[in-house]
Coordinates of C-alpha atoms in Angstrom, one line a residue:
M26 CA -26.5 0.8 20.0
E27 CA -26.2 -1.3 16.6
K28 CA -27.1 2.3 14.5
G29 CA -24.9 4.1 17.2
E30 CA -22.0 2.2 16.1
E31 CA -22.6 2.5 12.5
R32 CA -22.9 5.8 12.7
L33 CA -19.6 6.4 14.7
R34 CA -18.1 3.9 12.0
I35 CA -19.0 6.3 8.9
V36 CA -18.1 9.7 10.8
S37 CA -14.5 8.1 11.9
V38 CA -13.9 7.7 8.5
T39 CA -15.4 10.8 6.6
I40 CA -13.9 13.5 9.3
P41 CA -10.2 12.4 8.8
L42 CA -10.9 11.9 4.6
T43 CA -12.9 15.3 4.4
V44 CA -9.5 16.7 6.9
L45 CA -6.9 15.6 4.5
L46 CA -9.0 16.6 1.4
A47 CA -8.5 20.0 2.5
L48 CA -5.4 20.1 3.0
V49 CA -4.3 18.5 -0.5
L50 CA -6.6 20.7 -2.2
T51 CA -5.4 23.7 -0.2
N52 CA -2.1 23.5 -1.5
Y53 CA -3.6 23.4 -5.2
L54 CA -5.9 26.4 -4.6
I55 CA -2.7 28.3 -3.4
N56 CA 0.0 27.4 -6.1
G57 CA -2.0 25.0 -8.4
L58 CA 1.0 23.0 -8.6
P59 CA 2.3 19.6 -6.7
F60 CA 4.0 20.6 -4.3
I61 CA 7.5 19.0 -5.3
P62 CA 9.1 19.5 -8.3
D63 CA 9.1 15.6 -9.1
S64 CA 5.9 15.4 -10.0
W65 CA 6.7 16.6 -13.3
V66 CA 9.2 14.0 -14.4
H67 CA 6.1 11.8 -14.0
L68 CA 3.7 14.5 -15.7
A69 CA 6.0 13.9 -19.0
H70 CA 6.2 10.1 -18.9
S71 CA 2.5 10.4 -18.9
E72 CA 3.2 12.2 -22.4
T73 CA 5.7 9.3 -23.1
I74 CA 3.1 7.1 -22.8
L75 CA 0.8 8.4 -24.3
S76 CA 2.6 8.7 -27.1
T77 CA 4.5 5.6 -27.6
G78 CA 1.9 3.3 -26.3
Y79 CA 4.1 1.4 -24.0
L80 CA 3.6 1.0 -20.5
F81 CA 6.8 0.9 -19.9
G82 CA 7.6 4.5 -21.9
P83 CA 9.6 4.4 -24.7
S84 CA 10.6 0.5 -24.9
P85 CA 8.2 -2.7 -24.6
N86 CA 11.1 -3.8 -22.3
P87 CA 10.9 -2.3 -18.7
S88 CA 14.3 -3.7 -17.9
Q89 CA 16.0 -1.2 -21.2
V90 CA 14.1 1.7 -19.6
S91 CA 15.1 4.4 -16.6
Y92 CA 14.3 4.2 -13.1
N93 CA 10.6 6.3 -13.1
Y94 CA 9.3 4.2 -16.0
Q95 CA 10.5 0.8 -14.6
W96 CA 7.2 2.2 -11.4
P97 CA 4.8 3.0 -14.4
T98 CA 1.1 2.8 -12.6
V99 CA 1.3 6.6 -11.0
N100 CA 2.7 7.3 -15.4
L101 CA -0.6 5.1 -15.7
L102 CA -3.0 7.1 -13.8
L103 CA -2.0 10.6 -15.4
A104 CA -2.2 9.4 -18.6
L105 CA -5.4 7.7 -17.9
T106 CA -6.8 10.5 -16.5
Q107 CA -6.0 12.8 -19.6
S108 CA -6.6 10.4 -22.2
I109 CA -10.3 9.1 -21.1
L110 CA -11.9 11.9 -19.2
G111 CA -9.8 14.6 -21.8
L112 CA -8.8 16.4 -18.5
K113 CA -5.1 18.8 -18.8
P114 CA -2.6 17.5 -18.1
L115 CA -2.0 20.1 -14.5
Q116 CA -5.9 18.9 -14.0
S117 CA -4.6 14.6 -13.5
F118 CA -2.7 15.9 -11.4
Y119 CA -5.5 17.2 -9.4
L120 CA -8.0 13.7 -9.8
V121 CA -5.0 11.3 -8.6
S122 CA -3.7 13.5 -6.2
I123 CA -7.7 12.8 -4.9
V124 CA -7.6 9.4 -5.3
A125 CA -4.7 9.2 -3.4
A126 CA -6.3 10.6 0.0
M127 CA -8.9 8.3 -0.4
S128 CA -5.7 5.7 0.5
V129 CA -6.7 7.2 4.4
I130 CA -10.1 5.0 4.3
P131 CA -8.7 1.4 4.6
F132 CA -6.0 2.8 7.1
T133 CA -8.7 3.9 9.5
L134 CA -10.0 0.8 8.6
L135 CA -7.6 -1.1 9.8
A136 CA -7.5 0.8 13.1
R137 CA -11.3 0.0 13.6
R138 CA -10.3 -4.0 13.1
L139 CA -6.9 -4.0 15.8
T140 CA -8.9 -1.6 18.4
T141 CA -12.6 -2.4 18.2
D142 CA -13.2 0.8 19.1
G143 CA -15.0 3.6 16.7
T144 CA -13.8 6.9 18.9
T145 CA -9.7 5.2 18.6
M146 CA -10.2 5.0 14.7
L147 CA -11.2 8.6 14.5
I148 CA -8.1 9.8 16.3
A149 CA -6.0 7.3 14.5
G150 CA -7.7 8.8 11.3
L151 CA -7.4 12.4 11.9
L152 CA -3.6 11.9 13.4
F153 CA -2.9 10.1 10.1
A154 CA -4.2 12.5 7.5
V155 CA -2.4 15.8 9.1
A156 CA 0.9 13.7 9.1
S157 CA 3.3 15.8 7.2
V158 CA 4.4 13.1 5.4
K159 CA 0.9 12.0 4.3
I160 CA -0.3 15.3 2.8
L161 CA 3.4 15.5 1.1
V162 CA 2.7 12.3 -0.9
D163 CA -1.0 13.5 -2.0
A164 CA 0.0 17.0 -2.8
S165 CA 2.0 15.5 -5.0
V166 CA 2.5 13.0 -8.1
M167 CA 4.9 9.8 -7.2
K168 CA 5.4 6.8 -6.8
E169 CA 4.3 6.7 -3.8
T170 CA 1.2 8.3 -4.3
A171 CA 0.2 5.4 -6.2
A172 CA 1.6 3.0 -3.7
Q173 CA 0.1 3.9 -0.9
Y174 CA -3.5 2.7 -1.5
P175 CA -3.2 -0.5 -2.8
F176 CA -0.3 -1.0 0.3
Y177 CA -3.3 0.0 3.3
T178 CA -5.8 -2.5 1.2
Y179 CA -3.1 -5.0 1.2
V180 CA -1.9 -4.5 5.1
L181 CA -5.5 -4.3 5.6
A182 CA -6.6 -7.3 3.1
T183 CA -3.9 -9.4 5.3
Y184 CA -5.3 -9.2 8.9
I185 CA -8.6 -10.1 8.0
A186 CA -7.3 -12.9 6.0
L187 CA -6.2 -13.9 9.0
T188 CA -8.7 -13.0 11.6
D189 CA -11.8 -13.4 10.8
R190 CA -13.1 -16.9 8.9
K191 CA -15.8 -15.4 6.9
H192 CA -15.4 -14.7 2.9
F193 CA -11.3 -15.9 3.2
R194 CA -11.1 -16.4 -0.5
Q195 CA -12.3 -13.1 -1.5
N196 CA -10.0 -11.2 1.7
L197 CA -7.3 -13.7 -0.3
T198 CA -8.1 -12.2 -3.8
V199 CA -7.7 -8.5 -2.4
M200 CA -4.5 -9.1 -0.6
V201 CA -2.7 -10.8 -3.7
L202 CA -4.4 -8.5 -6.4
S203 CA -3.8 -4.9 -3.9
F204 CA 0.1 -6.3 -3.8
I205 CA 0.7 -6.9 -7.4
A206 CA -0.8 -2.9 -7.8
I207 CA 1.8 -2.6 -5.5
L208 CA 4.7 -4.3 -7.7
F209 CA 4.2 -1.8 -10.3
A210 CA 3.9 0.8 -7.9
H211 CA 6.9 1.6 -5.7
H212 CA 10.0 -0.8 -4.5
F213 CA 9.8 0.2 -1.4
T214 CA 6.3 0.1 -0.2
L215 CA 6.4 -3.2 -1.7
L216 CA 9.5 -4.1 0.4
M217 CA 7.5 -2.7 3.6
A218 CA 4.3 -4.3 2.3
L219 CA 6.7 -7.5 2.9
A220 CA 7.9 -7.0 6.0
Y221 CA 4.8 -6.3 7.6
S222 CA 2.7 -9.0 6.2
F223 CA 4.9 -11.5 6.8
I224 CA 5.2 -10.0 11.0
I225 CA 1.5 -10.3 11.4
S226 CA 0.9 -13.7 9.5
L227 CA 4.0 -15.6 11.5
T228 CA 2.9 -13.8 15.1
I229 CA -1.1 -14.7 14.4
L230 CA -0.3 -18.4 13.1
T231 CA 2.4 -19.0 16.3
S232 CA -0.7 -17.4 18.3
S233 CA -3.4 -19.7 17.2
Y234 CA -1.6 -22.3 17.8
L235 CA -0.3 -21.9 21.3
D236 CA -4.2 -22.1 21.7
G237 CA -4.5 -25.2 20.1
N238 CA -7.0 -23.7 17.0
D239 CA -7.1 -24.8 13.8
T240 CA -4.7 -22.8 11.8
S241 CA -4.7 -23.7 8.3
R242 CA -6.1 -20.4 7.0
E243 CA -3.0 -18.6 8.8
L244 CA -1.0 -21.0 7.0
Y245 CA -2.8 -20.1 4.0
V246 CA -1.3 -16.2 4.3
T247 CA 1.7 -17.2 6.0
V248 CA 2.4 -19.3 2.7
T249 CA 0.9 -16.4 0.3
V250 CA 3.0 -14.3 1.6
I251 CA 6.0 -16.1 1.0
L252 CA 5.2 -16.6 -2.4
L253 CA 4.6 -13.2 -3.2
G254 CA 8.1 -12.8 -1.6
A255 CA 9.7 -15.4 -4.2
L256 CA 7.3 -13.3 -6.8
T257 CA 9.1 -10.2 -6.2
Y258 CA 12.9 -11.6 -6.2
F259 CA 11.3 -13.0 -9.6
W260 CA 10.4 -9.9 -11.1
Y261 CA 13.2 -7.3 -9.8
M262 CA 15.9 -9.3 -10.2
D263 CA 15.1 -11.9 -13.6
Y264 CA 12.6 -9.1 -14.9
L265 CA 13.3 -5.8 -14.6
R266 CA 17.1 -7.0 -14.3
A267 CA 17.0 -3.5 -11.8
F268 CA 20.1 -4.3 -9.3
E269 CA 20.9 -0.7 -8.8
V270 CA 17.2 -0.5 -7.4
T271 CA 18.0 -2.9 -4.9
G272 CA 21.2 -1.9 -4.0
F273 CA 19.7 0.0 -1.0
V274 CA 18.5 -3.5 0.7
T275 CA 20.8 -3.5 3.3
P276 CA 21.4 -6.6 5.6
G277 CA 20.4 -4.5 8.4
L278 CA 16.9 -3.5 6.3
V279 CA 16.6 -7.2 5.4
L280 CA 17.6 -8.4 9.5
T281 CA 15.3 -5.4 11.0
P282 CA 11.5 -7.0 10.2
I283 CA 13.2 -10.5 11.2
L284 CA 14.0 -9.3 14.5
I285 CA 10.9 -7.2 15.1
A286 CA 8.7 -10.6 14.3
L287 CA 11.1 -12.8 16.2
L288 CA 10.4 -10.0 19.6
L289 CA 6.8 -10.2 18.8
L290 CA 7.2 -14.7 18.9
D291 CA 9.1 -14.3 21.5
Y292 CA 6.5 -12.1 23.2
V293 CA 3.2 -14.3 22.6
T294 CA 4.8 -16.9 23.6
M295 CA 5.5 -15.7 26.4
R296 CA 2.3 -14.2 27.3
R297 CA 0.7 -17.5 26.2
R298 CA 3.2 -19.8 29.3

């Protein structure tokens, strides 16, 4: 029985990954180019990083560079694949896209954790692999391309840290490191990660408290999420000084995850009662 479940778990990961890689690489085989023109901007920025040696392009100060330099992860990945592996610029697109497509792995593992069912995990992974937005990001090279892998890893590590008493410190470490990776990758993905992890941690904390269980683990994770939120604020406002970038954070965008959290907490409370 255990061998059958293990085989199903492996299949549930490998099939969605194979489908997604085939869809992504088909685009390159058809025209040999990324899917959207934005990719050329990042390729140009990677060349600037290689020529100047600065992580943030033409300046060592991230607050003094243009918008796309302030989240340098995808530019750095392109530069590293060219410098270390000796790839040509267009070839670096292929490798970065393949790495980005592998974000389907932590997603399917999260589905497995949530549902405890291998078949559901397989279906969720396949739907995720063929989603148009997912293919668009993987068949291109954008800031989102570099952000999605640590994003799903962060969400998975947060959920495991909240629900599994084994290897708590290791999961908390992965959670923090993957969040820092998103911090350098994409601003809006970072805000989504904060919103999701805050809702998840607060809901599980309340549920555990109402069940009369020890809530120290949930408190650690919740406090960590709050500290990561403070780090984000400091990074954006004091270091990047990216006021024009944070201008899209409207009151509605901030209040929506808070409203969802309150509704979830209300649901958990009513169910326990």
